[in-house]
Every structure is written in structure tokens, then in C-alpha cells.
Coordinates of C-alpha atoms (C1' of nucleotides) in Angstrom, one line a residue:
Chain A
X1 CA 26.9 206.1 71.9
X2 CA 24.4 208.9 71.6
X3 CA 25.9 212.1 73.5
X4 CA 22.9 212.3 75.9
X5 CA 23.1 215.0 78.1
X6 CA 24.5 214.1 81.4
X7 CA 22.1 214.4 84.3
X8 CA 22.9 215.4 87.7
X9 CA 20.5 214.3 90.7
X10 CA 20.4 216.2 93.7
X11 CA 19.1 214.9 97.0
X12 CA 18.9 217.2 99.8
X13 CA 16.3 217.9 102.6
X14 CA 16.9 221.6 102.3
X15 CA 14.8 223.0 99.5
X16 CA 16.9 225.9 99.1
X17 CA 20.0 223.9 98.7
X18 CA 18.2 221.9 95.9
X19 CA 17.1 225.0 94.3
X20 CA 20.6 226.6 94.5
X21 CA 22.4 223.5 93.1
X22 CA 19.9 223.0 90.3
X23 CA 20.4 226.5 89.2
X24 CA 24.3 225.8 89.2
X25 CA 24.2 222.4 87.4
X26 CA 21.7 223.6 84.7
X27 CA 23.5 226.9 84.2
X28 CA 26.3 224.6 83.6
X29 CA 24.6 222.8 80.8
X30 CA 23.7 219.7 82.4
X31 CA 20.1 218.2 83.2
X32 CA 19.3 218.7 86.8
X33 CA 16.8 217.0 89.0
X34 CA 16.3 217.4 92.7
X35 CA 14.7 215.1 95.5
X36 CA 13.8 216.2 99.1
X37 CA 14.8 212.8 100.4
X38 CA 16.6 209.6 99.5
X39 CA 13.5 207.5 99.6
X40 CA 12.1 209.9 97.1
X41 CA 15.0 209.5 94.7
X42 CA 14.8 205.9 95.3
X43 CA 11.1 205.7 94.3
X44 CA 11.7 208.0 91.2
X45 CA 15.0 206.3 89.7
X46 CA 14.4 202.7 89.7
X47 CA 15.5 201.3 86.5
X48 CA 19.3 201.4 85.2
X49 CA 20.6 204.7 84.3
X50 CA 21.0 205.0 80.6
X51 CA 23.4 208.0 80.1
X52 CA 26.0 209.5 82.4
X53 CA 24.6 210.7 85.7
X54 CA 25.6 211.4 89.2
X55 CA 24.3 212.2 92.5
X56 CA 25.1 215.2 94.9
X57 CA 23.8 214.1 98.0
X58 CA 23.7 215.3 101.5
X59 CA 25.2 213.4 104.3
X60 CA 22.5 213.7 106.9
X61 CA 18.9 213.7 106.1
X62 CA 15.6 212.7 107.7
X63 CA 15.0 209.1 106.8
X64 CA 17.6 207.5 104.7
X65 CA 21.1 209.3 105.2
X66 CA 23.4 209.9 102.3
X67 CA 25.6 206.7 103.4
X68 CA 22.4 204.5 103.5
X69 CA 21.2 205.7 100.2
X70 CA 24.7 204.8 98.9
X71 CA 24.6 201.4 100.4
X72 CA 21.1 201.0 98.7
X73 CA 22.1 201.9 95.2
X74 CA 25.3 199.8 95.3
X75 CA 23.1 196.8 94.9
X76 CA 20.5 198.3 92.8
X77 CA 20.4 199.1 89.3
X78 CA 20.7 202.7 89.3
X79 CA 24.3 202.6 90.4
X80 CA 26.1 206.0 89.8
X81 CA 28.9 207.9 91.2
X82 CA 28.2 210.2 94.5
X83 CA 29.3 213.3 95.8
X84 CA 28.6 213.9 99.3
X85 CA 28.0 217.3 100.8
X86 CA 27.8 217.9 104.5
X87 CA 27.7 220.7 106.9
X88 CA 29.1 218.9 109.7
X89 CA 30.5 215.6 108.5
X90 CA 33.1 213.6 110.3
X91 CA 36.0 211.8 109.2
X92 CA 34.6 208.3 109.8
X93 CA 31.8 209.2 107.6
X94 CA 34.1 210.4 105.0
X95 CA 36.1 207.4 104.9
X96 CA 33.1 205.2 104.8
X97 CA 31.8 207.1 101.8
X98 CA 35.1 207.1 100.0
X99 CA 35.7 203.5 100.5
X100 CA 32.6 202.8 99.0
X101 CA 33.5 204.8 95.7
X102 CA 32.4 208.0 96.5
X103 CA 34.0 210.6 94.1
X104 CA 34.6 213.3 96.9
X105 CA 33.1 214.7 100.0
X106 CA 32.6 218.4 100.3
X107 CA 31.9 220.5 103.5
X108 CA 29.4 223.2 103.4
X109 CA 29.9 226.0 102.6
X110 CA 32.1 224.9 99.5
X111 CA 33.1 226.3 96.4
X112 CA 31.0 225.9 93.3
X113 CA 33.9 225.5 91.4
X114 CA 34.9 222.5 93.4
X115 CA 31.5 220.9 93.0
X116 CA 31.6 221.4 89.2
X117 CA 35.1 219.9 89.2
X118 CA 33.8 216.9 91.2
X119 CA 30.4 216.7 89.1
X120 CA 32.8 216.7 85.9
X121 CA 34.8 213.7 87.3
X122 CA 31.8 211.8 88.6
X123 CA 30.2 212.1 85.2
X124 CA 33.4 211.0 83.5
X125 CA 33.7 207.9 85.6
X126 CA 30.1 206.9 85.0
X127 CA 30.5 207.5 81.3
X128 CA 33.4 205.0 81.2
X129 CA 31.4 202.7 83.5
X130 CA 28.3 202.8 81.4
X131 CA 30.4 202.1 78.3
X132 CA 32.2 199.2 80.1
X133 CA 28.9 197.8 81.3
X134 CA 27.5 197.9 77.9
X135 CA 30.5 195.8 76.5
X136 CA 30.1 193.1 79.4
X137 CA 26.4 193.0 78.9
X138 CA 26.5 192.5 75.1
X139 CA 29.0 189.6 75.6
X140 CA 26.8 188.1 78.2
X141 CA 24.0 188.2 76.1
X142 CA 25.7 186.4 73.2
X143 CA 27.0 183.8 76.0
X144 CA 23.4 183.3 77.1
X145 CA 22.6 182.0 73.5
X146 CA 25.1 179.2 73.8
X147 CA 23.8 175.7 74.6
X148 CA 25.4 174.0 77.6
X149 CA 27.5 172.0 75.5
X150 CA 28.8 174.8 73.4
X151 CA 29.7 176.5 76.7
X152 CA 31.8 173.6 77.8
X153 CA 33.5 173.7 74.7
X154 CA 34.2 177.3 74.8
X155 CA 35.5 176.9 78.1
X156 CA 38.0 174.6 76.8
X157 CA 38.7 176.5 73.5
X158 CA 39.8 179.8 75.3
X159 CA 42.4 177.6 77.2
X160 CA 44.1 176.9 73.8
X161 CA 43.4 173.2 74.0
X162 CA 43.3 171.2 70.8
X163 CA 40.0 170.0 69.4
X164 CA 41.5 166.4 70.1
X165 CA 42.1 167.5 73.6
X166 CA 38.7 168.7 74.1
X167 CA 37.1 165.7 72.8
X168 CA 39.1 163.5 75.2
X169 CA 38.2 165.9 77.8
X170 CA 34.3 165.8 77.2
X171 CA 34.6 162.2 76.1
X172 CA 33.1 163.0 72.5
X173 CA 34.7 162.6 69.0
X174 CA 36.9 165.4 67.5
X175 CA 34.2 166.1 64.9
X176 CA 31.8 167.0 67.4
X177 CA 34.1 169.4 69.0
X178 CA 34.6 171.1 65.7
X179 CA 30.8 171.6 65.1
X180 CA 30.4 173.1 68.5
X181 CA 33.5 175.2 68.2
X182 CA 32.3 176.7 65.0
X183 CA 28.9 177.4 66.3
X184 CA 30.5 179.1 69.5
X185 CA 32.5 181.3 67.4
X186 CA 29.3 182.2 65.2
X187 CA 27.1 182.8 68.1
X188 CA 29.8 184.8 70.1
X189 CA 30.4 186.9 66.7
X190 CA 34.2 186.3 67.2
X191 CA 36.2 186.1 64.2
X192 CA 39.0 184.1 65.8
X193 CA 39.9 182.3 69.0
X194 CA 42.1 185.2 69.9
X195 CA 39.2 187.4 69.7
X196 CA 36.9 184.9 71.5
X197 CA 39.6 185.0 74.5
X198 CA 39.3 188.6 74.7
X199 CA 35.5 188.4 74.9
X200 CA 35.5 186.1 77.6
X201 CA 38.0 187.9 79.7
X202 CA 36.0 190.9 79.5
X203 CA 32.9 189.4 80.4
X204 CA 34.8 187.5 83.3
X205 CA 34.1 184.2 81.7
X206 CA 36.8 181.7 83.3
X207 CA 38.5 179.1 81.3
X208 CA 38.4 175.4 82.2
X209 CA 40.8 174.0 84.6
X210 CA 44.0 175.5 82.8
X211 CA 47.5 175.8 83.7
X212 CA 48.7 179.3 83.3
X213 CA 52.2 180.2 82.3
X214 CA 52.4 182.5 85.2
X215 CA 52.4 181.6 88.7
Chain B
X1 CA 54.9 182.4 97.4
X2 CA 56.9 182.1 100.5
X3 CA 54.7 183.2 103.3
X4 CA 57.1 185.5 104.5
X5 CA 56.2 187.5 107.6
X6 CA 54.1 190.8 106.9
X7 CA 55.8 193.8 108.0
X8 CA 54.0 196.8 109.2
X9 CA 56.1 200.4 109.1
X10 CA 55.1 203.0 111.3
X11 CA 55.9 206.9 110.7
X12 CA 55.2 209.2 113.4
X13 CA 56.9 212.0 115.0
X14 CA 55.8 211.2 118.4
X15 CA 58.1 208.4 120.0
X16 CA 55.6 207.3 122.4
X17 CA 53.1 206.6 119.7
X18 CA 55.5 204.7 117.7
X19 CA 56.6 202.4 120.6
X20 CA 53.0 201.9 121.5
X21 CA 51.9 200.8 118.0
X22 CA 55.2 198.9 117.5
X23 CA 54.1 196.8 120.5
X24 CA 50.8 196.3 119.3
X25 CA 51.9 195.0 115.9
X26 CA 54.3 192.8 117.2
X27 CA 52.2 191.4 119.9
X28 CA 50.0 190.6 116.7
X29 CA 52.5 188.7 115.1
X30 CA 53.8 191.1 112.4
X31 CA 56.9 192.5 111.9
X32 CA 57.3 196.1 112.9
X33 CA 59.5 198.9 112.2
X34 CA 58.9 202.5 113.3
X35 CA 60.4 206.0 111.8
X36 CA 60.3 209.4 113.2
X37 CA 59.9 211.0 109.9
X38 CA 58.7 210.4 106.3
X39 CA 62.2 211.2 105.1
X40 CA 63.7 208.8 107.4
X41 CA 61.3 206.3 106.3
X42 CA 61.9 207.3 102.4
X43 CA 66.0 206.8 103.2
X44 CA 65.7 203.4 104.8
X45 CA 63.1 202.0 102.5
X46 CA 64.0 202.5 98.8
X47 CA 64.0 199.2 97.0
X48 CA 60.6 197.6 96.1
X49 CA 59.1 195.6 98.7
X50 CA 59.3 192.1 98.4
X51 CA 56.6 190.8 100.9
X52 CA 53.2 192.1 102.3
X53 CA 53.7 195.4 104.0
X54 CA 52.0 198.3 105.0
X55 CA 52.4 201.8 106.3
X56 CA 50.6 203.4 109.4
X57 CA 51.5 207.0 109.2
X58 CA 50.7 210.2 111.0
X59 CA 49.1 213.0 108.9
X60 CA 51.0 215.9 110.6
X61 CA 54.6 215.7 111.0
X62 CA 57.6 218.0 110.9
X63 CA 59.0 217.9 107.3
X64 CA 57.3 215.7 104.9
X65 CA 53.4 215.3 105.9
X66 CA 51.7 211.9 105.6
X67 CA 50.0 213.1 102.4
X68 CA 53.2 214.1 100.8
X69 CA 55.0 210.8 101.9
X70 CA 51.9 209.2 100.0
X71 CA 52.4 211.0 96.9
X72 CA 56.1 210.7 97.1
X73 CA 55.8 206.8 97.5
X74 CA 53.1 206.5 94.5
X75 CA 55.6 207.3 92.0
X76 CA 58.6 205.3 93.5
X77 CA 59.3 201.6 94.0
X78 CA 58.1 201.1 97.5
X79 CA 54.5 201.6 97.1
X80 CA 52.2 200.0 99.5
X81 CA 48.8 200.7 101.1
X82 CA 48.8 203.4 103.7
X83 CA 46.7 203.8 106.9
X84 CA 46.5 207.3 108.2
X85 CA 46.2 208.4 111.9
X86 CA 45.6 211.8 112.9
X87 CA 44.6 213.9 115.9
X88 CA 43.1 216.6 114.2
X89 CA 42.5 215.7 110.6
X90 CA 40.1 217.2 108.4
X91 CA 37.8 216.1 105.6
X92 CA 39.6 217.5 102.7
X93 CA 42.7 215.7 103.9
X94 CA 40.8 212.3 104.3
X95 CA 39.3 213.0 100.9
X96 CA 42.8 213.2 99.3
X97 CA 44.3 210.5 101.0
X98 CA 41.3 207.9 100.2
X99 CA 41.4 209.3 96.7
X100 CA 45.0 208.2 96.5
X101 CA 44.3 204.8 97.7
X102 CA 44.6 205.0 101.4
X103 CA 43.1 202.2 103.2
X104 CA 41.5 204.1 105.9
X105 CA 41.9 207.2 108.0
X106 CA 41.7 207.0 111.7
X107 CA 41.2 209.7 114.4
X108 CA 43.1 209.7 117.7
X109 CA 42.1 208.3 119.6
X110 CA 41.3 205.2 117.9
X111 CA 40.5 201.8 118.8
X112 CA 43.3 199.1 118.6
X113 CA 40.8 196.8 117.0
X114 CA 40.0 199.1 114.4
X115 CA 43.7 199.7 113.7
X116 CA 44.4 196.0 113.5
X117 CA 41.5 195.6 111.1
X118 CA 42.7 198.3 108.9
X119 CA 46.2 196.7 109.0
X120 CA 45.1 193.3 108.0
X121 CA 43.2 194.8 105.0
X122 CA 46.1 196.9 104.1
X123 CA 48.2 193.7 104.0
X124 CA 45.8 191.7 102.1
X125 CA 45.4 194.2 99.6
X126 CA 49.3 194.6 99.3
X127 CA 49.3 190.8 99.0
X128 CA 47.1 190.9 96.0
X129 CA 49.0 193.9 94.3
X130 CA 52.2 192.1 94.7
X131 CA 51.0 188.8 93.3
X132 CA 49.7 190.9 90.6
X133 CA 52.7 192.8 90.0
X134 CA 54.9 189.6 89.9
X135 CA 52.8 188.3 87.1
X136 CA 52.9 191.3 85.2
X137 CA 56.6 191.6 85.5
X138 CA 57.2 188.2 84.8
X139 CA 55.5 188.6 81.3
X140 CA 57.1 191.9 80.6
X141 CA 60.5 190.3 81.3
X142 CA 59.7 187.8 78.6
X143 CA 58.4 190.5 76.2
X144 CA 61.6 192.2 76.6
X145 CA 63.4 189.2 75.2
X146 CA 61.5 189.9 71.9
X147 CA 63.2 191.3 68.8
X148 CA 61.3 194.2 67.3
X149 CA 60.0 192.3 64.6
X150 CA 58.7 189.4 66.9
X151 CA 57.0 192.2 68.6
X152 CA 55.2 193.3 65.7
X153 CA 54.2 189.9 64.8
X154 CA 52.9 189.2 68.2
X155 CA 50.9 192.4 68.2
X156 CA 49.1 191.0 65.0
X157 CA 48.7 187.3 66.3
X158 CA 46.9 188.4 69.2
X159 CA 44.4 189.8 67.1
X160 CA 43.5 186.6 65.7
X161 CA 44.8 187.5 62.2
X162 CA 46.1 184.7 59.7
X163 CA 49.7 184.3 59.0
X164 CA 48.6 185.3 55.3
X165 CA 47.3 188.5 56.6
X166 CA 50.3 189.4 58.9
X167 CA 52.6 188.9 56.0
X168 CA 50.7 191.1 53.9
X169 CA 50.8 193.6 56.6
X170 CA 54.4 193.7 57.4
X171 CA 55.2 192.9 53.8
X172 CA 57.0 189.6 54.2
X173 CA 56.4 186.0 53.3
X174 CA 54.1 184.0 55.1
X175 CA 56.8 181.5 56.0
X176 CA 58.6 184.3 57.7
X177 CA 55.6 185.0 59.8
X178 CA 55.5 181.6 60.9
X179 CA 59.0 181.3 62.1
X180 CA 58.6 184.7 64.2
X181 CA 55.2 183.3 65.4
X182 CA 57.1 180.2 66.7
X183 CA 59.8 182.1 68.4
X184 CA 57.2 184.4 69.7
X185 CA 55.2 181.6 71.6
X186 CA 58.5 179.9 72.8
X187 CA 60.1 183.1 74.1
X188 CA 56.7 183.9 75.9
X189 CA 56.5 180.5 77.0
X190 CA 53.1 180.3 75.8
X191 CA 51.5 176.9 74.6
X192 CA 48.8 178.4 72.5
X193 CA 47.7 181.7 71.0
X194 CA 45.0 181.7 73.4
X195 CA 47.5 181.8 76.2
X196 CA 49.4 184.4 74.4
X197 CA 46.4 186.8 74.4
X198 CA 46.0 186.3 77.9
X199 CA 49.3 187.2 78.7
X200 CA 49.4 190.2 76.8
X201 CA 46.2 191.4 78.2
X202 CA 47.5 190.8 81.5
X203 CA 50.5 192.8 80.9
X204 CA 48.5 195.4 79.1
X205 CA 49.9 195.0 75.7
X206 CA 47.7 196.3 73.1
X207 CA 47.0 194.4 70.0
X208 CA 47.7 195.9 66.4
X209 CA 45.0 198.1 65.0
X210 CA 42.1 195.2 65.6
X211 CA 38.3 195.4 64.9
X212 CA 36.7 194.2 68.2
X213 CA 33.3 192.5 68.1
X214 CA 32.0 194.7 70.7
X215 CA 31.4 198.4 70.0
Chain C
dG1 C1' 88.0 188.9 58.2
dC2 C1' 85.4 185.6 61.3
dC3 C1' 81.7 184.8 64.7
dG4 C1' 77.3 185.6 66.5
dC5 C1' 72.4 187.5 66.5
dT6 C1' 68.5 188.8 63.6
dA7 C1' 65.7 188.7 59.5
dT8 C1' 64.5 186.7 55.9
dT9 C1' 63.1 182.8 52.8
dG10 C1' 62.5 177.9 50.6
dG11 C1' 60.9 173.1 50.8
dA12 C1' 59.1 169.2 52.4
dC13 C1' 55.8 167.0 55.6
dC14 C1' 52.6 166.3 59.1
dT15 C1' 49.1 167.9 62.2
dT16 C1' 44.9 170.9 63.0
dG17 C1' 41.3 173.7 61.9
dG18 C1' 37.0 174.5 59.6
dG19 C1' 33.4 174.2 55.7
dC20 C1' 29.9 171.4 53.4
dC21 C1' 26.5 167.8 52.9
dA22 C1' 24.4 164.2 55.1
dA23 C1' 22.6 161.3 59.0
dT24 C1' 20.8 159.5 63.5
dA25 C1' 19.0 159.9 68.1
dG26 C1' 16.6 161.8 72.1
dG27 C1' 13.5 165.5 74.1
dC28 C1' 9.9 168.9 73.8
dC29 C1' 5.6 171.1 71.9
dG30 C1' 1.6 171.7 69.0
Chain D
dC1 C1' 2.4 161.6 65.6
dG2 C1' 5.2 165.1 62.8
dG3 C1' 8.0 169.4 63.2
dC4 C1' 12.0 171.7 65.8
dC5 C1' 16.2 171.6 68.4
dT6 C1' 20.3 169.9 70.1
dA7 C1' 23.9 166.6 70.3
dT8 C1' 26.2 163.6 67.9
dT9 C1' 29.1 161.5 64.0
dG10 C1' 30.8 160.4 59.2
dG11 C1' 33.2 161.4 55.0
dC12 C1' 35.6 164.6 51.8
dC13 C1' 38.7 168.5 51.1
dC14 C1' 40.9 172.4 51.5
dA15 C1' 43.4 176.1 54.1
dA16 C1' 46.5 177.3 57.9
dG17 C1' 49.4 176.0 61.5
dG18 C1' 53.8 173.8 63.1
dT19 C1' 58.4 171.4 62.5
dC20 C1' 62.8 170.3 60.5
dC21 C1' 66.4 171.2 57.8
dA22 C1' 69.0 174.5 55.1
dA23 C1' 70.6 178.8 53.2
dT24 C1' 71.4 184.1 52.2
dA25 C1' 72.0 188.6 54.0
dG26 C1' 73.2 192.8 57.0
dC27 C1' 75.1 194.4 61.4
dG28 C1' 78.0 195.1 65.3
dG29 C1' 81.9 193.3 67.9
dC30 C1' 86.5 191.0 69.0

DNA sequence: GCCGCTATTGGACCTTGGGCCAATAGGCCG
DNA sequence: CGGCCTATTGGCCCAAGGTCCAATAGCGGC
């Protein structure tokens, strides 16, 4: 929850653009780093980002293009919102970038205020994403400590099934279910079934074959 | 769940485009309707859409533009995915359309296959949206039947609070909480607290001041 | 004033959940 | 082979949830 300074990464093959943008973001109070190519950025920024960040990237560059960089990052660890800038971008590129989650697509020459607005939005988006990811990871970590049996029991508990029903389902005695259930709540650090349900839904953990009340 | 034929609305001020697109979508097996202006479409399509639908709309039109139509629909009942087509669209328009949820933005002349692909995606998206909306509406309807007191009790029940705690919180006797709790489960058609939690989270109903296990 | 809805409470009774202590059995590792 | 972990079960007991029947009180409407 530490308010680490947001960082803005700039990827452009034109050094003068890099310098100019760096100056702008630093003046605004962000940390800034620039890279002359997508490959260079990928090389340097391998691990997952631990603080709010965003990318300002040129569409056309020698080597990997902005769109290719976007695609590359989406399946990597260093995902973060991207802002595209381009001197002569086209609509198909814009559509593709936006469909893949770009914050915006600016055409040169652009207004500094527009870029800063976009950066603000990107950082905010990333902040929310990081926070959500942290929660999910935390829940997943706890879930990883469960034994296979406990996982099975949990998947039934969160459907609202009674211990008796779970016991029948797993072909064990009700007493055993109680033991597992208790350990599940303990390991998951949930004070109640309601909270357990919440945690599981947060982590995208599906309940066992349950009948939902809504079609 | 009836597999009603999907419908494609076409909004373009050029009658020949309308005719041509209508022919295309009808040939493909969809129902098609065309309108010569955004206003005309708005006038005809007031109520909420009950089956998969999408809009193919020209960016520039006399009167309301495609973007303005998009904005208008977003706060109305007849929301549905939009596909923009334009002879001379620009990147800012594209960005704006995409940020507001457009499926894609095609430039004339475009490939029929591209349009059909986009229509397919739009209809699929709308199908999912309709299904999700239906669920939410169903839960909301049930919730609307709850008395104020029952609503209060529910908001505590889904935090996992004990009847005793809820009683203290609302300054009533535990017995009363049990009565409300039972009526809540009945009215919400939930077989268990777990299911109730799920329903509430689906409908975006927040729990009472609860302490979550995740920060 | 009577009726219906809602909120509230009481009591009796049964079912469930959960904690505590203890024990057996299989599998894995040093 | 003796620990350690996991799964499993038993008994005992208490707390909490759920159900049925019943009753009082306030409030708006006919």
C-alpha cells in the first residue's frame, strides 16, 4: 500500500522524442525511463511491475512495433497500460491497439496536456489492476496450501451444501467433513462461509456442480 | 433462452449503403433493419432489446453523428454493441468510439468478411451482456420485495455475522433476526447463505461494514 | 373500527456447525 | 524403523441455525 512513485516508460526510436517526453513526465512528478526500442524495454523490464506504471510507445519502430510489443507484454509478467503515439497511424492499427486494451492513441503532434491526461488515466487503471491482482494472488497463495481433499470439501462448502451432503458426495463420514471444513476456513483465513465464498469468487475458484437460483 | 434470431440494425444516411448492407446481413441469416439517421433509429428502437442485436453505424451523418448516437444509447435502454463504418474517419474518433465500447471501426471500402466477423463478435458480446443483465435484473427484482428491515439483516448476513451479532447491531433480539433471515432466504430464493452471498455479489449489493480478509 | 402488512418477540424442539481430545492407517523421508 | 503429514473416524458437548405455533403493536387503507 506504499505510495510508490508512479513510473512512466517511454519507448521510441527517436531520441529527441524520448528526451522531450522524459522531461515532461519528470516535470510532472513521475519517474521516467526511456528506451530506444521495444526489445530494449523487454530486456530491461522482465519482472512483474510492483508499482503503478504505464507505457508511452511509438507505433512504428525498427524491430518490434508498438503493437507487437503490446502483444508480447500481454502474455508476460510486465503487463501495464499502454499509450500509443504515432506520426502516421492508421485506423486499423488504432482499432487493434484499443481492442487490446490501449488507453488511447495519440497522433503527433499532440498536446502535452492530452498525453498527461492519458498517463493519469493509465496509471490509475494500473493502480486498480495491481491492487486487484494482489488480492487474487493472496487468495491463490492460501488456496495452494490446501490439500486436495480440503480443496474438494471447499468446493462443496461454497455451494452451501450441508456437511451431511458433502459427506455423501465424497463418500466419507460427516465428522471428517467437519474437520476438513474447519481446516479450510483456518488456512483460507476466512471467519465464515460467507467470507470464504467471497474469497473464492474473487480468485475465480468455481464451486462444485451447484444448482444456481438464477438461470 | 429461446434462440431468437439475432438482429442487425444499420444506420446510414446513404440509402445504397443501407440496401447493400441489409442484403449482406439477411443473406447471412440475420434479421436486418436499416435507418436513414440516428434520430430515426432512436425513435423506432425505444424499449430494451430482448434478443441479440448490434448496430452498424456510419460515423458521419446529418443530425446526430455515430458517436453522438453511441453516447445517447449508452444511457438509454437500447444499449447494444456498435460497429462503426466511415469513409474518412480519423484516429481521435476511432479512439473515442473504441473507448466507449465499440466493437470495431471499419473504413470504407471494407471487406464484407471483416464486417461479418465484427457482427458475429458484436452479437456474441451482446448475447453475453443480455444474459448477465437478465440475471442481475432477476436478483434485483427479488431484492425489491424485501422490506427495509430484511434488507438490513441481509446486508449483515452476507458478511457472515452471527444472528447474535446482527441482533446487537440492529438492536433487536436474536429471535427477530432469525425470522428476517428466514424470510430473506425465502424471498431471494436462496437455499443457503453461500448462495445468497453469490446472488448479492452478482447484483452488486454490498455487505454491511465488513472486515475483509484481504487487504 | 376492521383488515392486512410489517416488525417484533416468546417458546419449544430439532438439526447443524464447530471445538476438544483421542485414535488408527497409509505414505514419505532421513 | 521412527517421526511427520494427511486422511479418516469416534465421542462429547455446546453454540447457532431453522421451524412451527402464537402473540402484540404500529400503520395505512377501505
